[in-house]
Short mmCIF file of C-alpha atoms and ligand atoms in Angstrom, two decimals:
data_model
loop_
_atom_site.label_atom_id
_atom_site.label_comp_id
_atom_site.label_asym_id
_atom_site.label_seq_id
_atom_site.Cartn_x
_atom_site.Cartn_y
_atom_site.Cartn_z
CA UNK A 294 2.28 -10.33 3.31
CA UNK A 295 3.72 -7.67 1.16
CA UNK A 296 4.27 -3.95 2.80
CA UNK A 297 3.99 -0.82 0.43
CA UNK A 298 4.37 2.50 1.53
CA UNK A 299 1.47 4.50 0.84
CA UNK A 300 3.09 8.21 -0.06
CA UNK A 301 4.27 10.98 -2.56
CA UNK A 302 7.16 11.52 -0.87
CA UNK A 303 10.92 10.02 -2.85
CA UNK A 304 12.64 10.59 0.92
CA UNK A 305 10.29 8.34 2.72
CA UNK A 306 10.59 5.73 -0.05
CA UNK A 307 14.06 5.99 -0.15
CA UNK A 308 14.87 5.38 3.44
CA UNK A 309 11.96 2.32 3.58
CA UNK A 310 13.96 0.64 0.63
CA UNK A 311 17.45 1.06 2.68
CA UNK A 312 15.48 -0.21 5.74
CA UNK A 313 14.70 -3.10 3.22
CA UNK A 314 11.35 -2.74 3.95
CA UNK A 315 9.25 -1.63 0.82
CA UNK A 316 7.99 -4.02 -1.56
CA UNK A 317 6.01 -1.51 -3.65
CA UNK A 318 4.20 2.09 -3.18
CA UNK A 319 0.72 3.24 -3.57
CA UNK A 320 0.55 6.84 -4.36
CA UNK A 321 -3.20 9.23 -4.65
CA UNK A 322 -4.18 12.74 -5.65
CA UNK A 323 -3.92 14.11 -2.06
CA UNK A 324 -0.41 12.56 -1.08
CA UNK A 325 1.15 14.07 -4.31
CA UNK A 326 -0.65 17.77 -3.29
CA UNK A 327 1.65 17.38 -0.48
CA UNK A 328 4.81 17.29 -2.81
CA UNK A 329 5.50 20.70 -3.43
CA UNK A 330 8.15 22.41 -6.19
CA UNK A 331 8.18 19.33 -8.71
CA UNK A 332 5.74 18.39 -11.36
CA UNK A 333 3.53 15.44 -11.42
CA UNK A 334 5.66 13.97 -14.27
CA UNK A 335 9.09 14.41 -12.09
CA UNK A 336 7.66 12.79 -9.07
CA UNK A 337 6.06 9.88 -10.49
CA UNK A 338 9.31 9.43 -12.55
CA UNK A 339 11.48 9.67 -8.78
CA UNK A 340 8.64 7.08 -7.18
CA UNK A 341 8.60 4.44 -10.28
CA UNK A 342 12.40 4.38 -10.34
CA UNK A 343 13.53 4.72 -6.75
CA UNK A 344 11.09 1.64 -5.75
CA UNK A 345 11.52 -2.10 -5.99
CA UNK A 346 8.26 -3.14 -6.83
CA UNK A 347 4.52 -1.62 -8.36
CA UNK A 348 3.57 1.46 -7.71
CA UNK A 349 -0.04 2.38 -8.03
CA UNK A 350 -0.26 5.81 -9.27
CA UNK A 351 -4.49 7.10 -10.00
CA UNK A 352 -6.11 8.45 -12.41
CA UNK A 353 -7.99 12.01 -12.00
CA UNK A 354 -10.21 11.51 -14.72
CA UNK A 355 -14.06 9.83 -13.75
CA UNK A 356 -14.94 9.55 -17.46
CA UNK A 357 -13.99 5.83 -19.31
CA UNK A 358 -12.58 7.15 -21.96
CA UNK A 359 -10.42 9.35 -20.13
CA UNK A 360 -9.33 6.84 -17.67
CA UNK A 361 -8.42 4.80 -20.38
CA UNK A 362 -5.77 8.02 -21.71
CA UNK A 363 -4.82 8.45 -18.52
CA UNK A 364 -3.79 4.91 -17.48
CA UNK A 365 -2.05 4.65 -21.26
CA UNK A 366 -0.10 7.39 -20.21
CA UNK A 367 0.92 6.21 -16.65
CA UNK A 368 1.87 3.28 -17.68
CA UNK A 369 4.43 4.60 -20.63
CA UNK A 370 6.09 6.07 -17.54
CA UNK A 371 6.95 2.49 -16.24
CA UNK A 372 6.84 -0.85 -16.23
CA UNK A 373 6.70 -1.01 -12.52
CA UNK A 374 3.35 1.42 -12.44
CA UNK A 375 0.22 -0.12 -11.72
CA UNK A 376 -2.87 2.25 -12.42
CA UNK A 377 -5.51 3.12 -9.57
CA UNK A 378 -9.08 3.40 -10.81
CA UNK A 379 -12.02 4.56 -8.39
CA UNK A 380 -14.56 2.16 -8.03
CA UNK A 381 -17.42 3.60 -10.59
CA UNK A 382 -19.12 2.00 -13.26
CA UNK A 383 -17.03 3.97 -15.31
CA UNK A 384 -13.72 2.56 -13.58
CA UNK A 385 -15.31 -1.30 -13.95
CA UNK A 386 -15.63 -0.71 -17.68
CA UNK A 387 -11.73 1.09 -17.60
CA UNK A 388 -11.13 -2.29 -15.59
CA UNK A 389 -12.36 -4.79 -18.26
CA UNK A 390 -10.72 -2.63 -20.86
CA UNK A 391 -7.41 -2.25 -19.08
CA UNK A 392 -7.19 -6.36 -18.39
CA UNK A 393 -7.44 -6.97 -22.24
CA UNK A 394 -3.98 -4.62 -22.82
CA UNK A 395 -2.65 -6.46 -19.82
CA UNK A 396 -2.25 -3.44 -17.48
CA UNK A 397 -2.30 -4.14 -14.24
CA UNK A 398 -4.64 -1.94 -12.07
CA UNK A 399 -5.35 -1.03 -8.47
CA UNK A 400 -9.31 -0.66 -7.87
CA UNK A 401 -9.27 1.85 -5.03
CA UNK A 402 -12.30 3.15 -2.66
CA UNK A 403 -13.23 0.20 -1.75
CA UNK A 404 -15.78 0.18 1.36
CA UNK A 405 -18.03 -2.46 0.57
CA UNK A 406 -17.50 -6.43 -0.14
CA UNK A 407 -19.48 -5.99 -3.54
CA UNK A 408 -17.36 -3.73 -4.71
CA UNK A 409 -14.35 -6.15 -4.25
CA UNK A 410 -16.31 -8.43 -6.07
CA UNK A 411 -16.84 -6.55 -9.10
CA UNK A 412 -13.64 -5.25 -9.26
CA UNK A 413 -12.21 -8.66 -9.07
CA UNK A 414 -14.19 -9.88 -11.74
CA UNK A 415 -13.34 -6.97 -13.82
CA UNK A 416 -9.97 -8.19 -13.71
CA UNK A 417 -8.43 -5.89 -11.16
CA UNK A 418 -5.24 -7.17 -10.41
CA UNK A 419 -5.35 -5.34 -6.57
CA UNK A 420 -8.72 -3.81 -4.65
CA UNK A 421 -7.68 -1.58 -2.19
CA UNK A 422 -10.45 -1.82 1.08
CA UNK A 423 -9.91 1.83 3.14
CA UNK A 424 -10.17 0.20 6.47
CA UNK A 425 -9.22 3.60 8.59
CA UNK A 426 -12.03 5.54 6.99
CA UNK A 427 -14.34 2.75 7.75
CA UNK A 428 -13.47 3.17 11.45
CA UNK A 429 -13.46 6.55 11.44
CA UNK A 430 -17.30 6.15 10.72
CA UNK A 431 -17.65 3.58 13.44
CA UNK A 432 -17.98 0.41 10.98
CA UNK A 433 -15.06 -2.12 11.51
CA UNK A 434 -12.79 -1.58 8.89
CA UNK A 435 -10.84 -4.84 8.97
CA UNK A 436 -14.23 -7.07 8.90
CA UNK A 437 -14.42 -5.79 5.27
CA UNK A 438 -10.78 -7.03 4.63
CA UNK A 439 -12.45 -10.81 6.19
CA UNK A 440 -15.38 -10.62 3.75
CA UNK A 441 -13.40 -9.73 0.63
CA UNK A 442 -10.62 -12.59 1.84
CA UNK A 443 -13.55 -15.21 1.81
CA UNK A 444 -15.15 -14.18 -0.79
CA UNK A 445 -11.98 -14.25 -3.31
CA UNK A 446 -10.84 -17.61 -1.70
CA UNK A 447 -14.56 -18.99 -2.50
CA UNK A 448 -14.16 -17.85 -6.26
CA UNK A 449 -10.04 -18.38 -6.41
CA UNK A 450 -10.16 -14.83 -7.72
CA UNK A 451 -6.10 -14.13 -8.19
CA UNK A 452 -6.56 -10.55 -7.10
CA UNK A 453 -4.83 -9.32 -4.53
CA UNK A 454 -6.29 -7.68 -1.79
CA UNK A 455 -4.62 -4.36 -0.61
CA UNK A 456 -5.19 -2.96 3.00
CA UNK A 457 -5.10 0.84 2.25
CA UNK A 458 -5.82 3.62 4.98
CA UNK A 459 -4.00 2.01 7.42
CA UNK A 460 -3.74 3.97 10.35
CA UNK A 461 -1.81 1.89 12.70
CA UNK A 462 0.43 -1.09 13.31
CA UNK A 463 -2.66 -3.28 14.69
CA UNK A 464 -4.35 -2.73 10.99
CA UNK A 465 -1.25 -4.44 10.14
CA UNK A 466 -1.59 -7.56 12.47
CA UNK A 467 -5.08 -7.74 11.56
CA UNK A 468 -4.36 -7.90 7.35
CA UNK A 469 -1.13 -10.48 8.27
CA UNK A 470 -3.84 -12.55 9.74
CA UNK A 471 -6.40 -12.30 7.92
CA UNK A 472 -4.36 -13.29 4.82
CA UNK A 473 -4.57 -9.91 3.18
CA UNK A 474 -1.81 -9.80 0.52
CA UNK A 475 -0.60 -6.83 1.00
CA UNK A 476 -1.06 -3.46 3.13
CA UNK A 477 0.04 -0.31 2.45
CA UNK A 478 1.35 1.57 5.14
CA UNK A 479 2.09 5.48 5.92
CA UNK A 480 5.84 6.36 6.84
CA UNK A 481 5.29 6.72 10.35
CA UNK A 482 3.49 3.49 10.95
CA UNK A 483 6.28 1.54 9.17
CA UNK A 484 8.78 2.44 11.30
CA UNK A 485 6.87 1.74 14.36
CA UNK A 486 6.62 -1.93 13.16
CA UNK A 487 9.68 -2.73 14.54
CA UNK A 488 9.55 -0.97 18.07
CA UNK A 489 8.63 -2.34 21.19
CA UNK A 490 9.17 -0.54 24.29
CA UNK A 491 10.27 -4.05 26.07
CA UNK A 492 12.90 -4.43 23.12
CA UNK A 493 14.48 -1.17 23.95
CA UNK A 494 14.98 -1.51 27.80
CA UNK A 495 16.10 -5.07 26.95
CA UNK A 496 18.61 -3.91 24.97
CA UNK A 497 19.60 -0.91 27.28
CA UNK A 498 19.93 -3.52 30.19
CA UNK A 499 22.04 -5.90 27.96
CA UNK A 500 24.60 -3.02 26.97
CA UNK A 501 24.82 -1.85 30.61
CA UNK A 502 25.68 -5.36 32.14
CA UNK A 503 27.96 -5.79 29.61
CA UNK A 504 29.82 -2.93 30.77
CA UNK A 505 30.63 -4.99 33.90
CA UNK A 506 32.53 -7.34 31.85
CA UNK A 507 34.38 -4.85 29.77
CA UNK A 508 34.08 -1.22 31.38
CA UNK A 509 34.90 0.61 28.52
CA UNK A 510 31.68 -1.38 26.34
CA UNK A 511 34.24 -2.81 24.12
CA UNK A 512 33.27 -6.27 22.11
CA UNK A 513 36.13 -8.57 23.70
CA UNK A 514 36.83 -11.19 20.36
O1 LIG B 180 -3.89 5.36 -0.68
C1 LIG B 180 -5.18 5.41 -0.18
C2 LIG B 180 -5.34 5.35 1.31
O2 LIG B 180 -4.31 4.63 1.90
C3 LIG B 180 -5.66 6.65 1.97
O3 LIG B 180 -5.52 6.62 3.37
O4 LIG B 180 -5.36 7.76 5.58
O5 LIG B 180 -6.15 9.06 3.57
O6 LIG B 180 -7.59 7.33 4.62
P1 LIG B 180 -6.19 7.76 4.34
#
């Protein structure tokens, strides 16, 4: 399963690509608001060329022909950038249209398995389920990921499903078993991937009994 990091922010990107970590980024409206004293241009720029892989960067306009403008323009900023369209009947049509220029796009709000569906057969080359705002409404976010997963293995649709709104690293476990293809994941719940409290005392104990061979913690070869 492929990890993204799912931010505005060129700092967080750039220490999840050292930590050889990132395979891509997804980017929305809100998480560049946070960026503050660049323009949109600038950051998008930073993101495209400071990351390894696609990065999904979404249109504001809810109009087809303006989504269309929009995406043309996002993608003359890259040929990593993969453009995020709402799920609308407006973004479906900006789907079909988009697949014909062979620009890849990211269907995003997705919160039902029908909407997958459409979007796949649009020719979206990602749908993005929001499985933490399904759970913050008491539905099961991660069910959604299961019915999309069957649905595009009944089909073979060759879209890839994107876990978005991920909220913690058990979302992650869930998509990795599931089969999701990829899940994009906030800073702080990428670098918790790789803790364990048992792996830190472990490795505590190790360096103190190792001190009883060589007092001074040196490496003896
Ligand atoms: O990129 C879209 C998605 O990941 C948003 O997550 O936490 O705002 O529900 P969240």
């Amino acid at each position: 399963m492929k990890i993204f990091l799912d931010t505005g922010s060129i700092e967080e990107i750039r220490q999840g690509v050292d930590m050889g970590l990132v395979d891509g980024v997804t980017t929305n409206p809100t998480l560049i608001s946070k960026v503050k004293g660049k323009d949109f241009k600038t950051v998008v720029s930073e993101i495209l060329k400071a990351t390894p892989g696609p990065v999904s960067i979404e249109v504001v306009a809810v109009d087809y022909e303006n989504m269309i403008k929009q995406a043309l323009k996002i993608r003359e900023l890259g040929e990593n950038a993969v453009v995020k369209i709402p799920m609308t009947v407006d973004g479906l049509k900006a789907i079909r249209d988009l697949k014909q220029r062979k620009i890849p796009v990211n269907c995003t709000l997705i919160f039902s398995p029908i909407q997958a569906m459409l979007a796949a057969k649009a020719g979206a080359s990602y749908v993005s389920p929001f499985v933490g705002r399904l759970d913050d409404i008491s539905e099961d976010g991660m069910f959604l990921v299961e019915q999309i997963r069957s649905i595009f293995d009944n089909y073979d649709f060759q879209c890839n499903i994107l876990v978005a709104s991920v909220r913690n690293p058990v979302h992650v476990v869930r998509a990795a078993m599931i089969g999701a293809d990829v899940a994009t994941l906030p800073f702080d719940v990428l670098t918790k991937l790789t803790e364990h409290p048992k792996t830190a005392e472990g490795l505590n104990r190790f360096l103190e009994d190792w001190k009883k061979v060589s007092p001074e913690g040196k490496f003896l070869l």
